[in-house]
PDB file of C-alpha atoms in Angstrom:
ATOM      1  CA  UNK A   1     -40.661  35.747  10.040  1.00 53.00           C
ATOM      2  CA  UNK A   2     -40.802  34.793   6.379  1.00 65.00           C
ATOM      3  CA  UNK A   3     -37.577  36.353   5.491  1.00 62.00           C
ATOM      4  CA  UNK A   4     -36.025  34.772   7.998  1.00 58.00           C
ATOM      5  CA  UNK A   5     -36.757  31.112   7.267  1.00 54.00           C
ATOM      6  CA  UNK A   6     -36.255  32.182   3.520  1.00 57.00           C
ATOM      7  CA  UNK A   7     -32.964  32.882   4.510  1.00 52.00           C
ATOM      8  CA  UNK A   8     -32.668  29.866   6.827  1.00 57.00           C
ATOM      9  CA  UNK A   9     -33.984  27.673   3.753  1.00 56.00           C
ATOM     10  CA  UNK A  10     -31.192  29.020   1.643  1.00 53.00           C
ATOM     11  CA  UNK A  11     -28.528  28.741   4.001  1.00 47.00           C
ATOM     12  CA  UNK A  12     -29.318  24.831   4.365  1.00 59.00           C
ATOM     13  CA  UNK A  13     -29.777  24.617   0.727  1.00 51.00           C
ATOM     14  CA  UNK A  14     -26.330  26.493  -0.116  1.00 51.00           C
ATOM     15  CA  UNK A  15     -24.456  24.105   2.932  1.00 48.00           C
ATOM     16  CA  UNK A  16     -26.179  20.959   1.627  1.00 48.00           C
ATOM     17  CA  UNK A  17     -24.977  22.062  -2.070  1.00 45.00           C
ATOM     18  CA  UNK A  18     -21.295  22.440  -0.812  1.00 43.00           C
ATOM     19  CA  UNK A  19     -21.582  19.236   1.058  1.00 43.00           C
ATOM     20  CA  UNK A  20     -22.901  17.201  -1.555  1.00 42.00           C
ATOM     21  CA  UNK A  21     -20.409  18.743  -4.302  1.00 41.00           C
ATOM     22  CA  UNK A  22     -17.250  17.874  -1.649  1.00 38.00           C
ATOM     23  CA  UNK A  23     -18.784  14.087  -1.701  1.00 38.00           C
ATOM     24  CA  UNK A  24     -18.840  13.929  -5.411  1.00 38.00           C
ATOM     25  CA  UNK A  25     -15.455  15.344  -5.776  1.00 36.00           C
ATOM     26  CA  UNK A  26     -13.717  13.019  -3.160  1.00 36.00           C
ATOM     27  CA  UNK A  27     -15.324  10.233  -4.948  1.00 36.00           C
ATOM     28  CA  UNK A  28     -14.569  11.200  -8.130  1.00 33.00           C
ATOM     29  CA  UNK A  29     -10.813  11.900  -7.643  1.00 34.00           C
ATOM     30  CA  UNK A  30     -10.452   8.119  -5.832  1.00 33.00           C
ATOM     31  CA  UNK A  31     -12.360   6.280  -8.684  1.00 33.00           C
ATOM     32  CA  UNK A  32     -10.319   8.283 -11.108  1.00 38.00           C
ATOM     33  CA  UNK A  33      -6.728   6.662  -9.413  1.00 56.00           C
ATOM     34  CA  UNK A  34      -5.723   3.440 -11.941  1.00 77.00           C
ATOM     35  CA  UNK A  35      -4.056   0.438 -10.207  1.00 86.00           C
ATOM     36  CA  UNK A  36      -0.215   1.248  -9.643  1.00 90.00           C
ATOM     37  CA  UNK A  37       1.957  -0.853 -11.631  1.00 91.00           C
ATOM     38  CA  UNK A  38       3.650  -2.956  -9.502  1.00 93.00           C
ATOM     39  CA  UNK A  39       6.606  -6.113  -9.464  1.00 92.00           C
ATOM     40  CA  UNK A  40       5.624  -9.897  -8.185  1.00 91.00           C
ATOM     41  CA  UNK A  41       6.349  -8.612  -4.267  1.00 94.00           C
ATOM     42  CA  UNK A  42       3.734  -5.462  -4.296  1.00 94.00           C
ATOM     43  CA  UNK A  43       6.847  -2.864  -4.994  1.00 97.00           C
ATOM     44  CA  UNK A  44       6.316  -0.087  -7.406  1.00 97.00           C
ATOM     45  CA  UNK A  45       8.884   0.796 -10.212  1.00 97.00           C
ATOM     46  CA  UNK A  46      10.480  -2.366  -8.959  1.00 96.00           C
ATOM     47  CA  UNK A  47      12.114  -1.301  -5.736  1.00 98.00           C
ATOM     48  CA  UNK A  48      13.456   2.036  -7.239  1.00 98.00           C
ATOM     49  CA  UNK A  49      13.866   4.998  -5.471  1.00 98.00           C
ATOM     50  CA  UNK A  50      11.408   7.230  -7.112  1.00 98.00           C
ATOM     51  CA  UNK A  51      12.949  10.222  -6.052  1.00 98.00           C
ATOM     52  CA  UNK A  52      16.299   9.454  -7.276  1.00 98.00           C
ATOM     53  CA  UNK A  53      15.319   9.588 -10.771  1.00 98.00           C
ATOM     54  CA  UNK A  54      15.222  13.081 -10.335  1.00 98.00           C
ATOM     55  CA  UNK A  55      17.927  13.912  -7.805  1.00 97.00           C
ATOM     56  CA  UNK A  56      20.860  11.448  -9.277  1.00 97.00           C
ATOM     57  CA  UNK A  57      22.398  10.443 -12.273  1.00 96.00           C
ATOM     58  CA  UNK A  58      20.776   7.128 -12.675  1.00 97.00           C
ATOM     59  CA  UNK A  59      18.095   6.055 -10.641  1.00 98.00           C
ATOM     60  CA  UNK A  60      19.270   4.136  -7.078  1.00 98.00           C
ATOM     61  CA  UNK A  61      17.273   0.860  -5.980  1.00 98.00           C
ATOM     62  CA  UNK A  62      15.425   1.820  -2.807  1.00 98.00           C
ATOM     63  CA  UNK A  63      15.840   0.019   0.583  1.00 98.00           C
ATOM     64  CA  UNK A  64      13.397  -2.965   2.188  1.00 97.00           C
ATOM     65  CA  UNK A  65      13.933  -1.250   5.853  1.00 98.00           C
ATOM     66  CA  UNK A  66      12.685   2.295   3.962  1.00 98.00           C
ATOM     67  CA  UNK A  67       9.003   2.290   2.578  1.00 98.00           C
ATOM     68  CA  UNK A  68       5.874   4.240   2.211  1.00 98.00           C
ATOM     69  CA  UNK A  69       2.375   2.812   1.010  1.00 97.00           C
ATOM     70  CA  UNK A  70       0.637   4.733  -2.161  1.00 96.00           C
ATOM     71  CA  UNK A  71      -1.827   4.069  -4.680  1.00 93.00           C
ATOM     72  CA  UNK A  72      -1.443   0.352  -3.306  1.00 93.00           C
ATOM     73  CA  UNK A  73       2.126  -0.153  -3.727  1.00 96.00           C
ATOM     74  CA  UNK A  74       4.488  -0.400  -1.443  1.00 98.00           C
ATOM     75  CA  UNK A  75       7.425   2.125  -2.944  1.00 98.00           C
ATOM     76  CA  UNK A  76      11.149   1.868  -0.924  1.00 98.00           C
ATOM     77  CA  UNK A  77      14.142   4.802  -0.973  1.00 98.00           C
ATOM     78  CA  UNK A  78      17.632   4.870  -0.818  1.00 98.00           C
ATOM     79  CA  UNK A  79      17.361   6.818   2.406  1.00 98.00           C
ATOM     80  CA  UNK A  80      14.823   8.548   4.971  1.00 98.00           C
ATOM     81  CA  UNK A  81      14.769  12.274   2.992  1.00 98.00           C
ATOM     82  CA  UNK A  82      13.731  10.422  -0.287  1.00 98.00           C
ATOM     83  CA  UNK A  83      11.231   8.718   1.468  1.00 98.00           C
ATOM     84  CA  UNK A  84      10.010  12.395   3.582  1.00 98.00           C
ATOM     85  CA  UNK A  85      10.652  14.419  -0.112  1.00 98.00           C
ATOM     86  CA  UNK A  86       8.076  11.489  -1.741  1.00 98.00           C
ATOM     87  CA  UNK A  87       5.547  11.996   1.527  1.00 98.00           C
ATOM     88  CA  UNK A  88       5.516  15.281   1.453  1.00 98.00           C
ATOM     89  CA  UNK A  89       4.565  15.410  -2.551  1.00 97.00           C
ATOM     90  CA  UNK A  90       4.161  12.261  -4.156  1.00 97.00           C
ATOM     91  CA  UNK A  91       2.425  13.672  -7.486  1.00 96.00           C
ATOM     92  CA  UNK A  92       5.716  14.768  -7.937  1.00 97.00           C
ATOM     93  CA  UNK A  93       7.692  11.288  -8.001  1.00 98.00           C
ATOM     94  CA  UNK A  94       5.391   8.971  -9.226  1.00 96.00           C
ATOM     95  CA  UNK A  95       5.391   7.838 -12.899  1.00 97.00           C
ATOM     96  CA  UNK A  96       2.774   8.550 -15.773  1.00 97.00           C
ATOM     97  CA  UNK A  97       0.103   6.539 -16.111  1.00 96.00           C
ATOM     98  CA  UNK A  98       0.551   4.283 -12.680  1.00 95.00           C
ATOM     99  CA  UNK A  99       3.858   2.997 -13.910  1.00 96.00           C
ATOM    100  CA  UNK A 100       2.267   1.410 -16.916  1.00 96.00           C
ATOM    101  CA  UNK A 101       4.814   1.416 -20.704  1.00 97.00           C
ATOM    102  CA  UNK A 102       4.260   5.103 -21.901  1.00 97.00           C
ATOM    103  CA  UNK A 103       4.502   3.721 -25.645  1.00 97.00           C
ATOM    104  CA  UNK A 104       1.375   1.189 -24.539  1.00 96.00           C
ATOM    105  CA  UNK A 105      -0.874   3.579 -23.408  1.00 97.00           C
ATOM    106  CA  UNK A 106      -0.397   6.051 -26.710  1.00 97.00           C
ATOM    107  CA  UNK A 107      -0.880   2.732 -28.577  1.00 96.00           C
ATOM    108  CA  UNK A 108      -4.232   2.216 -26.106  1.00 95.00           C
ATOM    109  CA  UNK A 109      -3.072  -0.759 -23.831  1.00 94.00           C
ATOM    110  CA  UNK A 110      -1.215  -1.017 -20.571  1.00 95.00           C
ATOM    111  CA  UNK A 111       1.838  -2.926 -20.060  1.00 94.00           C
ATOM    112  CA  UNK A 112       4.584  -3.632 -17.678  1.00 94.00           C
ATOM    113  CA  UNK A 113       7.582  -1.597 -17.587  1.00 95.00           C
ATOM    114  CA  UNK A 114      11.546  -1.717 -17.078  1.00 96.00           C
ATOM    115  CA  UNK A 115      12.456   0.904 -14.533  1.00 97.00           C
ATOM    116  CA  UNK A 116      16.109   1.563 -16.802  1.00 97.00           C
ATOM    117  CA  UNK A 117      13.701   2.127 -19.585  1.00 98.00           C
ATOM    118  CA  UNK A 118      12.627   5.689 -18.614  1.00 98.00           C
ATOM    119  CA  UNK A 119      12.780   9.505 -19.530  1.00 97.00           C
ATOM    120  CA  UNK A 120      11.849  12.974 -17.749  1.00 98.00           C
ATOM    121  CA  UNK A 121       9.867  15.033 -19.500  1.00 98.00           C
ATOM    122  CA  UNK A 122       8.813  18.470 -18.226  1.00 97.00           C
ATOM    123  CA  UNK A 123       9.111  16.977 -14.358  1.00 97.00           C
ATOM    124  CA  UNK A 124       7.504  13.998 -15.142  1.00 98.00           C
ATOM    125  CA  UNK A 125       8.644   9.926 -15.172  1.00 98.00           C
ATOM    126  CA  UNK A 126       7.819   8.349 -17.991  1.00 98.00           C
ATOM    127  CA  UNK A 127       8.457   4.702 -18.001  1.00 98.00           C
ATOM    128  CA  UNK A 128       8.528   1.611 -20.888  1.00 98.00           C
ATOM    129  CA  UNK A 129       8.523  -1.257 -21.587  1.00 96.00           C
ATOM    130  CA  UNK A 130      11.896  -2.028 -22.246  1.00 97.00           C
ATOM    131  CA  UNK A 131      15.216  -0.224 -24.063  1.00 97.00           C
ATOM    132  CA  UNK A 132      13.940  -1.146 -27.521  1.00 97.00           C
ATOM    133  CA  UNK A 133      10.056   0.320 -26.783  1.00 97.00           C
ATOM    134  CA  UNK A 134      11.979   3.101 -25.525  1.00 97.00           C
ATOM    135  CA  UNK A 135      13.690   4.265 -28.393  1.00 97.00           C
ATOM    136  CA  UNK A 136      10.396   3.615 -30.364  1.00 97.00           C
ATOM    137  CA  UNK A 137       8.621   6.076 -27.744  1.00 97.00           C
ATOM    138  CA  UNK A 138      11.318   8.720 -28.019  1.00 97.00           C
ATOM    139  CA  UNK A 139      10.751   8.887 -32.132  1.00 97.00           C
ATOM    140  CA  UNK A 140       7.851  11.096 -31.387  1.00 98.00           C
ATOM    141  CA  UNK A 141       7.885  11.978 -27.463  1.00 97.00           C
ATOM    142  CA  UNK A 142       5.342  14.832 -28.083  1.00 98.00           C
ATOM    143  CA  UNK A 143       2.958  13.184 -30.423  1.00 98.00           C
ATOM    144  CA  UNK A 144       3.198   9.925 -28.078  1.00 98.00           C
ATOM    145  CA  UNK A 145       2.560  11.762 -24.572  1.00 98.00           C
ATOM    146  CA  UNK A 146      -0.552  13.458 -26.603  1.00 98.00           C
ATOM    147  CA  UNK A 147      -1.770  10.279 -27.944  1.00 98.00           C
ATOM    148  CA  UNK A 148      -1.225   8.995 -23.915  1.00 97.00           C
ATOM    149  CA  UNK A 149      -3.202  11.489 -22.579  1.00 97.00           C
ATOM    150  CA  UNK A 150      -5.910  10.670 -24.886  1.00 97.00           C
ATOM    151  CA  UNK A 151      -6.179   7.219 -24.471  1.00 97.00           C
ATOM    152  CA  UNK A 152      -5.507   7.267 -20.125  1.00 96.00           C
ATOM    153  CA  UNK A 153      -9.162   7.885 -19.129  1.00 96.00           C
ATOM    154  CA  UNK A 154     -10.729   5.227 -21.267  1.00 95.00           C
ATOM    155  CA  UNK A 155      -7.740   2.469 -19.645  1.00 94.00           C
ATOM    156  CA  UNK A 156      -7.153   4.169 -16.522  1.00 93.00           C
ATOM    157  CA  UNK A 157      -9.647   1.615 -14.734  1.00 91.00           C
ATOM    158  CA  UNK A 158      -8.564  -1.498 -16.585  1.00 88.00           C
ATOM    159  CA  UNK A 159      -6.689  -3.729 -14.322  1.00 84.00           C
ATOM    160  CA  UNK A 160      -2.769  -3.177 -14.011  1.00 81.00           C
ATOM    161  CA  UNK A 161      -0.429  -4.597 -15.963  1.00 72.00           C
ATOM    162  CA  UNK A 162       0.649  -8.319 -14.489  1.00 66.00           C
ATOM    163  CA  UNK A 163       4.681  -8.096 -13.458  1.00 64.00           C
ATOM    164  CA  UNK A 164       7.327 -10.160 -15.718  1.00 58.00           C
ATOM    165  CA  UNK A 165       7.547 -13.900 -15.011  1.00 54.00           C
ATOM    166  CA  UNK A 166      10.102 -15.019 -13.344  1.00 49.00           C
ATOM    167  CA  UNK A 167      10.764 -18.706 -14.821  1.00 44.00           C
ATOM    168  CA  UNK A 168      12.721 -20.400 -12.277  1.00 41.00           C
TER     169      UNK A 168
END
């Protein structure tokens, strides 16, 4: 009888461990997701098709009539396969740092972003700021994405970037 509620106990134990460790991780990995960059009407990369910077020359502006909700934004596609190819991975579309200027995060800020201002490096988006950050960024792409990737978890939370005014 003892070694069987010994085994019992353990059993509960182990499960509760596993349990407990899938809370924390599920938690963890939603508090660790930064606010998505995003223009005045809620649309990331500004109404760009994300997938199209990888499938086309130049990236296409996406469609009102063909959207999908992530990370809070509401991103739009040239057509319904972008929008399935985005569903069915979106870690693979989506730009560093939630959109934010690549430059401003290795320099330890976030900032808004021009979605012609871009590069892909090793399968990933990287947007800035504007053509002139750009070229700044691209001096040192390595050392930049390092410095990036040092600063992102102490800024990841911070609020996102507010979109460019529009003055009339």
């Amino acid at each position: 009888m003892t070694l069987l509620f010994a085994v019992k106990t353990g059993l509960r134990l182990g499960l509760g461990a596993v349990n407990l460790a899938l809370v924390v991780l599920l938690l963890s990995s939603q508090a660790l997701a930064g606010e998505q960059y995003v223009d005045r009407e809620g649309r990331a990369i500004d109404g760009y098709d994300a997938v199209t910077y990888f499938t086309e020359e130049a990236p296409v502006m996406g469609l009102a009539e063909i959207t999908a909700q992530y990370n809070g934004a509401t991103w739009q596609f040239a057509s319904e396969a972008n929008r399935a190819a985005f569903l069915a991975n979106p870690q693979r579309y989506i730009p560093a740092y939630d959109g934010h200027c690549a430059w401003a995060v290795a320099n330890g800020y976030k900032a808004r972003t021009d979605p012609l201002a871009y590069r892909i490096v090793d399968d990933q988006l990287y947007l800035n700021y504007d053509a002139g950050i750009q070229r700044r960024w691209e001096g040192d792409i390595e050392g930049h994405i390092r410095q990036s990737e040092a600063n992102w978890p102490q800024i990841e939370d911070e609020p996102a970037s507010a979109p460019r005014r529009r003055w009339f």
